Coordinates of N, CA, C and O in Angstrom, one line a residue:
M1 N 1.0 -1.1 -0.2 CA -0.1 -0.1 -0.1 C 1.0 1.2 0.2 O 0.6 2.4 -0.8
E2 N 2.0 1.0 0.5 CA 3.1 2.4 0.8 C 3.4 2.9 -0.8 O 3.6 3.8 -1.1
L3 N 4.0 1.8 -1.5 CA 4.6 1.9 -2.8 C 3.4 2.4 -3.5 O 3.4 3.3 -4.5
V4 N 2.2 2.2 -3.5 CA 1.2 2.6 -4.4 C 0.8 3.9 -4.0 O 0.6 4.9 -5.0
A5 N 0.8 4.3 -2.8 CA 0.7 5.6 -2.0 C 1.9 6.5 -2.7 O 1.5 7.9 -3.1
L6 N 2.9 6.2 -3.0 CA 4.1 6.9 -3.2 C 4.1 6.9 -4.8 O 4.4 8.2 -5.3
Q7 N 3.7 6.0 -5.4 CA 3.0 6.1 -7.3 C 2.2 7.1 -7.1 O 2.5 7.8 -8.3
K8 N 1.3 7.8 -6.4 CA 0.4 8.5 -6.5 C 1.3 10.0 -6.6 O 0.8 11.0 -7.1
V9 N 1.8 10.2 -5.5 CA 2.8 11.6 -5.7 C 3.9 11.7 -6.3 O 4.6 12.5 -6.6
L10 N 4.4 10.8 -7.4 CA 5.7 10.6 -8.0 C 5.4 11.6 -9.0 O 6.6 12.3 -9.3
P11 N 4.3 12.0 -9.8 CA 4.5 13.2 -10.7 C 5.1 14.7 -10.0 O 5.7 15.4 -10.2
E12 N 4.6 14.8 -8.6 CA 5.0 15.8 -7.6 C 6.7 15.7 -7.3 O 7.0 16.6 -7.3
I13 N 6.9 14.7 -7.2 CA 8.2 14.0 -6.7 C 9.4 14.5 -8.2 O 10.3 15.3 -8.0
H14 N 8.5 13.9 -9.4 CA 9.5 14.6 -10.5 C 9.5 15.9 -10.9 O 10.4 16.7 -11.3
E15 N 8.4 16.8 -10.5 CA 8.3 17.9 -11.0 C 9.2 18.7 -10.2 O 9.7 20.0 -10.4
L16 N 9.3 18.2 -8.7 CA 10.3 18.5 -7.9 C 11.9 18.4 -8.2 O 13.1 18.8 -7.7
G17 N 12.1 18.0 -9.4 CA 13.3 17.2 -9.9 C 14.3 16.0 -9.2 O 15.4 15.9 -9.3
A18 N 13.3 15.4 -8.3 CA 13.9 14.3 -7.7 C 13.2 13.0 -8.5 O 12.7 12.9 -9.4
S19 N 13.7 11.5 -8.0 CA 13.7 10.7 -8.3 C 13.3 9.6 -7.2 O 13.4 10.0 -6.1
L20 N 12.6 8.3 -7.4 CA 12.1 7.7 -6.1 C 12.6 6.0 -6.7 O 12.4 5.7 -7.7
A21 N 13.2 5.3 -5.4 CA 13.5 4.3 -5.6 C 13.1 3.5 -4.2 O 13.0 4.4 -3.4
A22 N 12.5 2.3 -4.0 CA 12.4 1.6 -3.1 C 13.0 0.4 -3.1 O 13.7 0.0 -4.2
I23 N 13.7 -0.1 -1.9 CA 14.6 -0.9 -1.6 C 14.0 -2.2 -0.9 O 13.4 -1.9 0.2
S24 N 13.8 -3.8 -1.5 CA 13.4 -4.6 -0.5 C 14.2 -5.7 -0.5 O 14.8 -6.0 -1.5
P25 N 13.8 -6.6 0.4 CA 14.8 -8.0 0.6 C 14.1 -8.9 -0.3 O 14.8 -10.1 -0.9
E26 N 12.8 -8.4 -1.1 CA 12.3 -9.6 -2.1 C 13.3 -9.7 -3.2 O 13.9 -9.3 -3.4
T27 N 13.4 -11.3 -3.6 CA 14.2 -11.6 -4.8 C 13.8 -10.5 -6.0 O 12.6 -9.8 -6.1
E28 N 15.1 -10.6 -6.8 CA 14.4 -9.8 -8.1 C 13.0 -10.2 -8.6 O 12.3 -9.3 -8.9
D29 N 12.8 -11.5 -8.9 CA 11.7 -11.6 -9.6 C 10.6 -11.3 -8.9 O 9.5 -10.9 -9.3
N30 N 10.4 -11.3 -7.6 CA 9.4 -11.1 -6.7 C 8.9 -9.7 -6.4 O 8.0 -8.9 -6.6
S31 N 10.6 -8.5 -6.5 CA 10.4 -7.2 -6.6 C 9.8 -6.7 -7.8 O 9.2 -5.8 -8.3
L32 N 9.9 -7.5 -9.0 CA 9.5 -7.3 -10.2 C 8.0 -7.4 -10.3 O 7.3 -6.5 -10.9
S33 N 7.4 -8.6 -9.7 CA 6.3 -8.8 -9.6 C 5.6 -8.0 -9.0 O 4.1 -7.4 -9.3
T34 N 5.9 -7.4 -7.8 CA 5.5 -6.3 -7.0 C 5.2 -5.0 -7.7 O 4.1 -4.2 -7.9
A35 N 6.3 -4.6 -8.4 CA 6.3 -3.5 -9.6 C 5.0 -3.4 -10.5 O 4.0 -2.8 -10.9
E36 N 5.2 -5.0 -10.9 CA 4.4 -4.8 -12.1 C 2.7 -4.9 -11.5 O 1.8 -4.3 -12.3
K37 N 2.6 -5.8 -10.4 CA 1.1 -5.8 -9.9 C 0.6 -4.8 -9.6 O -0.5 -4.4 -9.4
N38 N 1.3 -3.7 -9.0 CA 1.2 -2.5 -8.5 C 1.1 -1.2 -9.7 O 1.2 -0.2 -9.2
A39 N 1.6 -1.5 -10.7 CA 1.8 -0.8 -11.9 C 3.0 0.6 -11.4 O 2.6 1.8 -11.6
L40 N 3.8 0.1 -10.7 CA 4.9 1.1 -10.3 C 6.0 1.5 -11.3 O 6.4 0.7 -12.2
T41 N 6.1 2.9 -11.5 CA 6.7 3.4 -12.6 C 8.2 3.9 -12.1 O 8.8 4.3 -12.9
F42 N 8.4 3.3 -10.7 CA 9.5 3.8 -10.0 C 10.6 2.4 -9.9 O 9.9 1.0 -10.0
D43 N 11.9 2.3 -9.6 CA 12.5 1.4 -9.4 C 12.4 0.6 -8.0 O 12.3 1.2 -7.0
V44 N 12.3 -0.7 -8.1 CA 12.0 -1.5 -6.7 C 13.2 -2.1 -6.7 O 13.1 -3.5 -7.7
L45 N 14.3 -2.1 -6.0 CA 15.5 -2.5 -5.9 C 15.5 -3.8 -5.3 O 15.0 -4.0 -4.1
H46 N 16.3 -4.5 -5.2 CA 16.6 -5.8 -4.3 C 17.8 -5.6 -3.4 O 18.7 -5.7 -3.9
D47 N 17.7 -5.9 -2.2 CA 18.8 -5.9 -1.2 C 19.1 -7.2 -0.6 O 18.1 -7.6 0.3
D48 N 19.7 -8.1 -1.4 CA 19.9 -9.0 -1.1 C 20.6 -9.5 0.0 O 21.5 -9.1 0.5
G49 N 20.0 -10.5 1.1 CA 20.5 -10.6 2.3 C 20.0 -9.4 3.6 O 20.9 -8.9 4.1
N50 N 19.5 -8.0 3.1 CA 19.3 -6.8 4.0 C 20.4 -6.3 4.2 O 20.9 -5.9 4.9
V51 N 21.7 -6.5 3.0 CA 22.6 -5.8 3.1 C 22.7 -4.5 3.5 O 23.4 -3.6 4.4
V52 N 22.2 -3.6 2.8 CA 22.0 -2.3 2.7 C 21.3 -1.7 3.9 O 21.5 -0.9 4.7
A53 N 19.8 -2.7 4.3 CA 19.3 -2.5 5.8 C 20.1 -2.4 7.0 O 20.1 -1.9 7.6
T54 N 20.9 -3.5 7.1 CA 21.7 -3.8 7.8 C 22.4 -2.6 8.1 O 23.1 -2.4 9.1
S55 N 23.3 -2.0 6.7 CA 24.5 -0.9 7.0 C 23.7 0.1 7.7 O 24.2 0.8 8.1
F56 N 22.1 0.3 7.6 CA 21.6 1.5 7.9 C 20.6 1.2 9.5 O 20.5 2.0 9.7
G57 N 21.3 0.1 10.0 CA 20.7 -0.5 11.1 C 19.4 -0.5 11.5 O 18.8 -0.5 12.3
L58 N 18.9 -0.9 10.0 CA 17.3 -1.3 9.8 C 16.6 -2.5 9.8 O 15.4 -2.9 9.5
V59 N 17.5 -3.7 10.5 CA 16.8 -5.2 10.3 C 16.8 -5.6 11.6 O 16.9 -5.6 12.7
F60 N 15.7 -6.2 11.6 CA 15.0 -7.2 12.7 C 14.8 -8.7 12.3 O 14.6 -8.9 11.0
T61 N 14.9 -9.4 13.1 CA 14.8 -11.0 12.9 C 13.3 -11.2 13.4 O 12.6 -10.7 14.2
V62 N 12.5 -11.9 12.5 CA 11.1 -12.5 12.6 C 11.0 -13.1 13.6 O 11.7 -14.5 13.4
G63 N 10.1 -13.0 14.9 CA 10.2 -13.8 16.1 C 9.2 -15.4 15.4 O 8.3 -15.2 14.5
E64 N 9.2 -16.6 16.3 CA 8.3 -17.5 16.0 C 7.0 -17.1 16.0 O 6.1 -17.6 15.1
E65 N 6.3 -16.3 16.7 CA 5.0 -15.9 16.8 C 4.7 -15.3 15.8 O 3.6 -15.5 14.9
L66 N 5.5 -14.2 14.9 CA 5.6 -13.7 13.8 C 5.4 -14.3 12.9 O 4.8 -14.5 11.6
K67 N 6.4 -15.4 12.6 CA 6.6 -16.4 11.7 C 5.1 -17.1 11.1 O 4.7 -17.3 10.1
A68 N 4.6 -17.5 12.4 CA 3.2 -18.1 12.3 C 2.4 -17.4 12.0 O 1.3 -17.6 11.2
I69 N 2.1 -16.2 12.4 CA 1.1 -15.5 11.6 C 1.3 -15.1 10.4 O 0.2 -15.3 9.3
Y70 N 2.6 -15.1 9.9 CA 2.8 -14.6 8.0 C 2.4 -16.3 7.7 O 1.8 -15.7 6.5
K71 N 2.9 -17.2 8.0 CA 2.6 -18.4 7.4 C 0.9 -18.6 7.3 O 0.4 -19.0 6.4
G72 N 0.4 -18.2 8.3 CA -1.2 -18.1 8.1 C -1.7 -17.5 7.5 O -2.9 -17.8 6.6
F73 N -1.0 -16.2 6.9 CA -1.4 -15.5 5.7 C -1.0 -15.9 4.1 O -0.9 -15.1 3.5
G74 N -0.2 -16.8 4.2 CA 0.2 -17.5 3.1 C 1.5 -16.4 2.5 O 1.9 -16.8 1.6
I75 N 2.4 -16.1 4.0 CA 3.6 -15.2 3.1 C 4.6 -16.0 3.6 O 4.9 -16.4 5.0
D76 N 5.5 -16.5 2.7 CA 6.1 -17.3 2.9 C 7.9 -16.7 2.4 O 8.3 -16.4 1.5
L77 N 8.1 -16.1 3.6 CA 9.4 -15.1 3.7 C 10.8 -15.8 3.2 O 11.6 -15.3 2.5
E78 N 10.9 -17.0 3.4 CA 12.0 -17.8 2.8 C 11.9 -17.7 1.2 O 12.9 -17.7 0.5
K79 N 10.7 -17.6 0.3 CA 10.7 -17.9 -0.7 C 10.8 -16.6 -1.4 O 11.3 -16.2 -2.5
S80 N 10.1 -15.5 -0.8 CA 10.0 -14.1 -0.9 C 11.4 -13.6 -0.8 O 11.6 -12.6 -2.1
N81 N 12.2 -13.8 -0.2 CA 13.3 -12.8 0.1 C 14.7 -14.0 -0.4 O 15.9 -13.4 -0.5
G82 N 14.3 -15.5 -0.5 CA 15.4 -16.0 -1.0 C 16.4 -16.4 -0.2 O 17.3 -16.9 -0.5
D83 N 16.1 -16.5 0.8 CA 16.7 -17.1 2.6 C 16.0 -17.2 3.5 O 15.0 -17.2 3.5
A84 N 17.0 -18.0 4.3 CA 16.4 -18.5 5.4 C 16.7 -17.6 6.7 O 16.6 -18.4 7.8
S85 N 16.6 -16.6 6.3 CA 17.5 -15.6 7.5 C 16.2 -15.2 8.2 O 16.3 -14.9 9.7
Y86 N 14.8 -14.7 7.9 CA 13.8 -14.4 8.4 C 13.9 -13.2 9.0 O 13.5 -12.8 10.4
T87 N 14.9 -12.2 8.2 CA 15.1 -11.1 9.0 C 14.3 -9.9 7.8 O 14.0 -10.3 6.7
L88 N 13.5 -8.8 8.3 CA 13.2 -7.7 7.6 C 13.8 -6.4 7.6 O 14.0 -6.3 9.0
P89 N 13.4 -5.7 6.9 CA 13.9 -4.2 7.2 C 12.8 -3.4 7.9 O 11.6 -4.0 7.6
I90 N 13.3 -2.6 8.7 CA 12.3 -1.8 9.4 C 11.9 -0.7 8.6 O 12.9 -0.4 7.8
P91 N 10.6 -0.1 8.0 CA 10.1 0.4 6.9 C 10.9 1.9 7.3 O 10.7 2.4 8.5
A92 N 11.5 2.1 6.1 CA 12.1 3.6 6.2 C 12.1 4.4 5.1 O 11.9 3.9 4.1
T93 N 12.4 5.7 5.1 CA 12.2 6.7 4.3 C 13.3 7.8 4.4 O 13.4 8.3 5.2
Y94 N 14.1 8.0 3.0 CA 15.1 8.7 3.5 C 14.6 9.8 2.0 O 14.5 9.1 0.8
V95 N 15.3 11.2 2.3 CA 15.2 12.1 1.3 C 16.8 12.6 1.1 O 17.1 13.0 2.2
I96 N 17.2 12.2 -0.1 CA 18.8 12.5 -0.1 C 18.9 13.7 -1.5 O 18.6 13.1 -2.1
R97 N 20.1 14.3 -0.6 CA 20.4 15.4 -1.3 C 21.0 14.9 -2.5 O 21.6 13.9 -2.5
Q98 N 21.4 16.0 -3.8 CA 22.2 15.4 -4.8 C 23.9 15.2 -4.1 O 24.2 14.3 -5.2
D99 N 24.3 15.8 -2.9 CA 25.5 15.6 -2.8 C 25.7 14.3 -1.8 O 26.7 13.7 -1.4
G100 N 24.5 13.4 -1.5 CA 24.3 12.2 -0.8 C 24.2 12.3 0.5 O 24.1 11.2 1.3
T101 N 24.0 13.6 1.0 CA 23.4 13.5 2.4 C 22.1 13.6 2.9 O 21.3 13.6 1.6
V102 N 21.7 13.0 3.6 CA 20.5 12.7 4.1 C 19.5 14.1 4.7 O 20.2 14.7 5.4
A103 N 18.7 14.6 3.8 CA 18.2 15.9 4.1 C 16.8 15.7 5.1 O 16.3 16.1 5.8
Y104 N 16.5 14.4 4.8 CA 14.8 14.0 5.5 C 15.2 12.6 6.0 O 15.5 11.5 4.8
H105 N 14.4 11.9 7.2 CA 14.5 10.5 7.2 C 13.3 10.3 8.2 O 13.0 11.2 9.0
F106 N 12.7 9.1 8.1 CA 11.7 8.7 8.8 C 12.0 7.1 8.9 O 12.1 6.1 8.0
A107 N 12.1 6.7 10.2 CA 12.1 4.9 9.9 C 11.0 4.9 11.5 O 11.3 5.4 12.6
E108 N 10.4 3.7 11.6 CA 9.5 3.1 12.6 C 9.4 1.9 12.8 O 9.0 1.1 11.5
V109 N 10.1 1.6 14.2 CA 10.1 0.2 14.5 C 8.7 -0.5 14.3 O 8.3 -1.7 13.8
D110 N 7.4 -0.4 14.4 CA 6.1 -0.3 14.1 C 5.7 -0.2 12.7 O 5.4 0.6 12.2
Y111 N 5.8 -1.0 12.0 CA 5.5 -1.2 10.8 C 4.4 -1.0 10.3 O 4.0 -0.8 9.2
T112 N 3.2 -0.7 11.1 CA 1.9 -0.1 10.5 C 2.1 1.2 10.5 O 1.1 1.9 10.3
K113 N 2.9 1.7 11.1 CA 3.2 3.4 11.0 C 4.0 3.7 9.9 O 5.3 3.2 9.9
R114 N 3.7 4.2 8.8 CA 4.5 4.9 7.7 C 4.4 5.9 7.7 O 3.7 6.8 7.7
L115 N 5.4 6.5 6.5 CA 5.5 8.0 6.2 C 4.5 8.2 5.5 O 4.4 7.4 4.5
D116 N 3.6 9.4 5.5 CA 2.6 9.8 4.4 C 3.5 10.5 3.4 O 4.4 11.2 3.4
P117 N 3.4 9.9 2.2 CA 4.1 10.5 0.8 C 4.2 11.9 0.6 O 5.1 12.4 0.1
T118 N 2.9 12.4 1.0 CA 2.9 13.8 1.2 C 4.1 14.5 1.9 O 4.7 15.7 1.4
E119 N 4.6 13.9 2.6 CA 5.8 13.9 3.8 C 6.7 14.4 2.9 O 7.7 15.2 2.9
V120 N 7.2 13.2 1.9 CA 8.5 13.2 1.1 C 8.3 14.4 0.3 O 9.2 15.3 0.1
V121 N 7.3 14.7 -0.4 CA 6.9 16.0 -1.3 C 7.1 17.3 -0.2 O 8.3 18.2 -0.9
Q122 N 6.9 17.4 0.9 CA 7.2 18.5 1.6 C 8.6 18.6 1.8 O 9.3 19.9 1.9
A123 N 9.3 17.6 2.3 CA 10.8 17.6 2.4 C 11.3 18.0 1.0 O 12.7 18.8 1.5
L124 N 10.9 17.8 0.0 CA 11.6 18.0 -1.2 C 11.6 19.3 -1.6 O 12.4 19.9 -1.9
K125 N 10.1 19.8 -1.2 CA 10.1 21.3 -1.3 C 11.0 22.1 -0.7 O 11.7 23.4 -1.2
K126 N 11.5 21.8 0.7 CA 12.5 22.7 1.4 C 14.0 22.4 0.7 O 14.5 23.2 1.5
L127 N 14.3 21.6 0.0 CA 15.4 21.5 -0.1 C 15.7 22.9 -1.5 O 15.0 23.4 -1.8

């Protein structure tokens, strides 16, 4: 849902001279499937083994209780992510200046709380 919401503000992001990319631990095939299924026109990149997320301090290990819940919903993390680590990234959003420095960031351990995409637009307007 978050990616679809970001897609909706993508024209505004482009008007401000910025680009958008999402990074996911899903395998390349699954990332492509997600992009196609949701008609995303921005890149959804594969973070093999959560290397990028780990470098940002954003990875957690899925506990047994959550594994059972995921399996109950038909979510197979091993298949989706291509490994048996049962690690996921904490959802995070970054606005990065052209010089590579972070202008704005949002990360929330509670994965049900996501940054409203209009806040990304507002952060870009302040650059």
